[in-house]
XYZ file of C-alpha atoms in Angstrom:
302
model
C 49.781 52.375 4.246
C 49.322 49.097 2.370
C 48.444 49.347 -1.085
C 46.953 46.744 -3.707
C 49.860 46.333 -6.113
C 48.031 44.135 -8.502
C 45.173 44.934 -10.750
C 42.348 42.531 -11.805
C 44.183 41.973 -15.212
C 47.517 40.968 -13.556
C 48.237 37.261 -13.974
C 50.207 35.646 -11.158
C 51.320 32.209 -10.292
C 50.991 29.267 -12.736
C 48.271 31.043 -14.696
C 49.158 29.416 -17.983
C 48.882 25.890 -16.580
C 45.543 26.766 -14.809
C 43.947 28.097 -18.139
C 45.156 24.910 -19.947
C 43.789 22.612 -17.325
C 40.359 24.423 -17.344
C 40.302 24.186 -21.261
C 41.046 20.317 -20.958
C 38.435 19.965 -18.356
C 35.689 21.657 -20.551
C 36.893 19.758 -23.549
C 36.460 16.447 -21.691
C 32.999 17.512 -20.377
C 31.718 18.456 -23.816
C 33.030 15.297 -25.281
C 31.248 13.160 -22.696
C 28.158 15.143 -23.024
C 28.095 14.555 -26.713
C 28.435 10.898 -26.383
C 26.045 10.654 -23.510
C 28.531 9.316 -20.868
C 27.850 11.961 -18.084
C 26.593 10.405 -14.940
C 23.548 12.469 -14.883
C 22.735 11.277 -18.467
C 23.304 7.561 -17.656
C 21.157 8.059 -14.593
C 18.237 9.581 -16.510
C 18.520 6.749 -19.047
C 18.283 4.030 -16.537
C 15.413 5.723 -14.672
C 13.634 6.149 -17.880
C 13.664 2.535 -18.605
C 12.687 1.459 -15.194
C 9.725 3.889 -15.011
C 8.510 3.383 -18.534
C 4.759 2.815 -18.637
C 3.684 -0.685 -19.255
C 0.468 -2.345 -20.312
C -0.818 -5.281 -18.415
C -2.540 -8.292 -20.169
C -6.288 -8.570 -19.964
C -7.849 -11.797 -18.747
C -11.043 -12.552 -20.631
C -11.745 -15.805 -18.764
C -10.438 -14.818 -15.313
C -7.436 -16.961 -15.373
C -3.707 -16.446 -15.757
C -2.114 -17.611 -18.913
C 1.552 -18.153 -20.062
C 2.763 -15.000 -21.679
C 0.645 -12.800 -19.552
C 2.150 -9.489 -18.257
C 1.168 -9.124 -14.659
C 1.935 -7.309 -11.480
C 2.952 -9.288 -8.317
C 1.034 -7.451 -5.458
C 1.207 -8.084 -1.827
C -2.263 -7.070 -0.573
C -2.789 -4.681 2.285
C -3.312 -6.372 5.726
C -3.309 -5.153 9.246
C -0.225 -5.171 11.429
C 0.001 -8.056 13.713
C 3.045 -9.316 15.507
C 5.342 -6.733 13.860
C 6.523 -3.956 16.330
C 7.503 -0.398 15.147
C 7.127 1.062 11.718
C 5.089 -0.914 9.287
C 4.475 -0.131 5.596
C 0.792 -0.178 4.870
C -1.091 -0.435 1.575
C -0.775 -2.551 -1.418
C 2.839 -3.280 -2.318
C 4.106 -4.560 -5.746
C 7.145 -6.531 -6.371
C 9.743 -4.239 -8.010
C 13.282 -4.671 -9.368
C 15.777 -2.524 -7.411
C 19.237 -1.931 -8.735
C 22.038 -1.119 -6.558
C 21.990 2.462 -5.620
C 25.738 3.068 -6.146
C 25.829 1.208 -9.340
C 22.598 2.886 -10.736
C 24.379 6.256 -10.505
C 27.387 5.143 -12.358
C 25.901 3.046 -15.128
C 22.804 3.011 -17.499
C 22.972 -0.864 -17.502
C 21.655 -3.219 -14.890
C 24.089 -4.967 -12.716
C 23.569 -8.555 -12.217
C 22.334 -10.153 -9.941
C 19.726 -7.290 -9.462
C 17.887 -6.920 -6.117
C 14.105 -6.737 -5.464
C 11.937 -4.871 -3.022
C 8.148 -4.146 -2.403
C 7.111 -0.643 -3.085
C 3.858 1.141 -3.135
C 3.797 1.350 -6.906
C 0.365 0.374 -8.194
C 0.800 1.626 -11.665
C 2.522 -0.821 -14.235
C 5.888 0.379 -15.078
C 9.144 -1.383 -16.288
C 10.300 -2.095 -12.897
C 7.289 -4.081 -11.622
C 5.636 -5.814 -14.724
C 6.455 -9.392 -14.918
C 5.773 -11.953 -17.563
C 4.609 -15.457 -16.715
C 6.840 -17.883 -18.748
C 6.891 -21.708 -19.300
C 9.897 -23.701 -18.069
C 10.211 -26.187 -20.749
C 8.319 -25.402 -23.915
C 6.506 -22.455 -25.643
C 3.140 -22.611 -23.969
C 1.949 -19.087 -24.711
C -1.668 -18.580 -24.274
C -2.174 -21.778 -22.212
C -3.635 -21.593 -18.670
C -1.355 -21.656 -15.824
C -2.337 -24.296 -13.180
C -1.679 -24.753 -9.491
C 1.205 -26.983 -9.026
C 2.760 -26.358 -12.429
C 6.254 -25.050 -12.668
C 6.722 -21.544 -14.237
C 9.178 -18.659 -14.458
C 8.642 -15.072 -13.837
C 10.563 -12.731 -16.201
C 10.930 -8.978 -16.332
C 12.537 -6.655 -18.887
C 12.726 -3.700 -16.732
C 11.613 -1.504 -19.647
C 14.690 -2.567 -21.772
C 14.492 -4.017 -25.259
C 15.699 -7.598 -25.954
C 16.447 -8.177 -22.329
C 14.759 -10.745 -19.852
C 15.777 -11.271 -16.234
C 14.273 -14.162 -14.214
C 13.157 -14.066 -10.536
C 15.573 -16.614 -8.979
C 16.455 -17.799 -5.394
C 18.569 -20.328 -3.603
C 19.548 -21.686 -0.168
C 20.924 -18.898 2.134
C 24.652 -19.215 2.933
C 26.902 -17.089 5.183
C 27.776 -14.929 2.163
C 24.361 -14.846 0.375
C 21.104 -13.974 2.387
C 18.562 -11.037 2.700
C 20.006 -7.814 3.811
C 17.633 -7.152 6.859
C 16.028 -10.631 7.722
C 19.025 -12.834 6.925
C 16.488 -15.185 5.242
C 16.750 -16.675 1.878
C 17.389 -14.149 -0.539
C 15.523 -13.488 -3.932
C 17.031 -11.743 -6.900
C 16.997 -11.242 -10.775
C 19.381 -13.071 -12.974
C 19.737 -13.701 -16.643
C 20.324 -17.354 -16.221
C 17.439 -19.893 -16.786
C 17.803 -22.760 -14.386
C 15.744 -24.620 -11.882
C 16.666 -21.862 -9.455
C 14.089 -19.798 -11.355
C 11.269 -22.124 -11.120
C 8.127 -21.185 -9.079
C 4.768 -22.809 -8.280
C 1.401 -21.171 -7.534
C -0.348 -22.714 -4.479
C -3.938 -22.286 -3.400
C -4.474 -19.991 -0.416
C -6.655 -22.337 1.826
C -4.389 -25.309 3.069
C -7.516 -27.550 3.545
C -8.530 -27.138 -0.118
C -4.978 -27.263 -1.619
C -4.985 -30.738 -2.836
C -8.468 -30.481 -4.369
C -7.285 -27.420 -6.379
C -4.175 -29.106 -7.565
C -4.217 -28.875 -11.283
C -6.997 -26.385 -11.639
C -6.445 -22.958 -13.382
C -5.009 -20.138 -11.385
C -7.517 -17.311 -11.004
C -6.265 -13.746 -11.776
C -6.499 -11.022 -9.152
C -6.948 -13.475 -6.393
C -4.609 -14.218 -3.311
C -2.325 -17.113 -3.848
C 0.953 -18.461 -2.455
C 3.992 -18.392 -4.665
C 6.509 -21.010 -3.683
C 10.082 -21.608 -4.955
C 10.324 -25.038 -6.522
C 13.772 -25.826 -5.441
C 13.679 -24.785 -1.783
C 9.893 -24.924 -1.150
C 9.940 -21.473 0.454
C 7.314 -18.910 -0.268
C 7.738 -15.487 -1.476
C 7.449 -13.066 1.316
C 7.111 -9.195 1.658
C 8.474 -8.028 5.173
C 6.772 -4.630 5.613
C 8.510 -3.988 8.955
C 12.098 -4.271 7.403
C 12.945 -1.270 5.198
C 15.613 -0.876 2.463
C 17.210 2.263 1.263
C 16.948 1.816 -2.467
C 17.510 3.885 -5.611
C 13.828 4.978 -5.394
C 13.692 5.623 -1.669
C 12.590 3.632 1.351
C 10.954 0.241 0.321
C 10.176 -3.058 2.138
C 12.391 -6.146 1.994
C 11.392 -9.180 -0.201
C 12.775 -12.599 0.629
C 11.901 -16.266 0.243
C 10.538 -17.716 3.486
C 7.228 -19.460 4.357
C 5.699 -17.661 7.565
C 3.234 -20.047 9.366
C 0.872 -19.260 12.082
C -0.335 -21.570 14.835
C -2.762 -23.288 12.543
C 0.077 -24.113 10.024
C -1.326 -21.807 7.461
C 0.685 -19.014 5.771
C 0.697 -15.529 7.079
C -0.445 -12.604 5.081
C 3.329 -11.867 4.404
C 3.190 -14.733 1.722
C -0.094 -13.571 0.094
C 0.434 -12.423 -3.436
C -2.006 -11.453 -6.384
C -1.200 -11.839 -10.029
C -2.964 -8.506 -11.088
C -4.129 -8.095 -14.758
C -5.043 -5.022 -16.785
C -8.507 -3.503 -16.679
C -10.465 -4.278 -19.731
C -12.453 -0.960 -19.672
C -9.262 1.180 -19.279
C -5.809 -0.108 -20.631
C -3.968 2.518 -18.549
C -5.308 0.986 -15.087
C -5.256 -2.389 -13.408
C -7.967 -4.517 -11.897
C -6.898 -3.125 -8.485
C -8.485 0.074 -9.487
C -11.957 -1.504 -9.926
C -12.430 -3.425 -6.741
C -14.888 -1.861 -4.534
C -14.515 -3.642 -1.378
C -12.336 -2.516 1.572
C -8.539 -2.925 1.052
C -8.143 -5.390 3.969
C -10.408 -7.819 2.358
C -9.787 -7.454 -1.314
C -6.350 -5.895 -1.562
C -7.468 -2.702 -3.396
C -5.453 0.331 -3.774
C -4.960 2.454 -0.524
C -2.430 5.280 0.521
C 0.845 4.277 1.705
C 0.726 4.544 5.455
C 3.659 3.889 8.010
C 2.016 2.738 11.239
C 3.966 2.975 14.476
C 2.900 0.908 17.559
C 4.251 1.628 20.845
């Protein structure tokens, strides 16, 4: 009859080497944990910065000013020519780090991507600052047709990234639509210049030079390529924060040569009655007309 010749205390094989390796691995683990270099620690720090609560600027006169902290929101609109899944609700422009790099580092890798997500609360990844392109114009009113930059800190201290774009090439384009890509970079150049355009094309020339109203639909055009910022609700990206919509620079026109709702954006400011909320929370009209907060809905049309 077969018998077990070894007891639980008997050491067999290269037991000494195995014990040494376990001690080395544990020592390396404890050292990295003390220095904060574990992947889980880096991941948590990055997420803490990106999801840090931010406070939007309050517009006392109803206009946008240089230096204001705002959210760029693509207001909700009904599905039209798109078939299949469609992300409903108000979508805000968000910075989206690469998913693999986000798990390996607590720093943002440049250039950093962008997406449109159903995030209506101001946090580090969706709060932008309206900046002047040539001089310090903090406090002055932003006007239609003026060049400006859109900067974002991402919740980090002493860091500013700028919304930029350039002509598409075979090696650089949007991931899903293959249109002109938009990204975040730390370089200030003409590629980071944008202009606010009045929504109605028939009144566009008359509104040139007038102040840009806060919390109203406008068109945001790239100065260098003359393409409008667009949210593609039917094209989904797998991001660090889940499934979100693609953002690109392309002007979508209808049969009347007017921009489609994909190109509609609102510069949303803070609520003067409640600093923790935005002006989206106080609009009482239906979401399709005013761009109010609504639940995220994926619609499917056969």
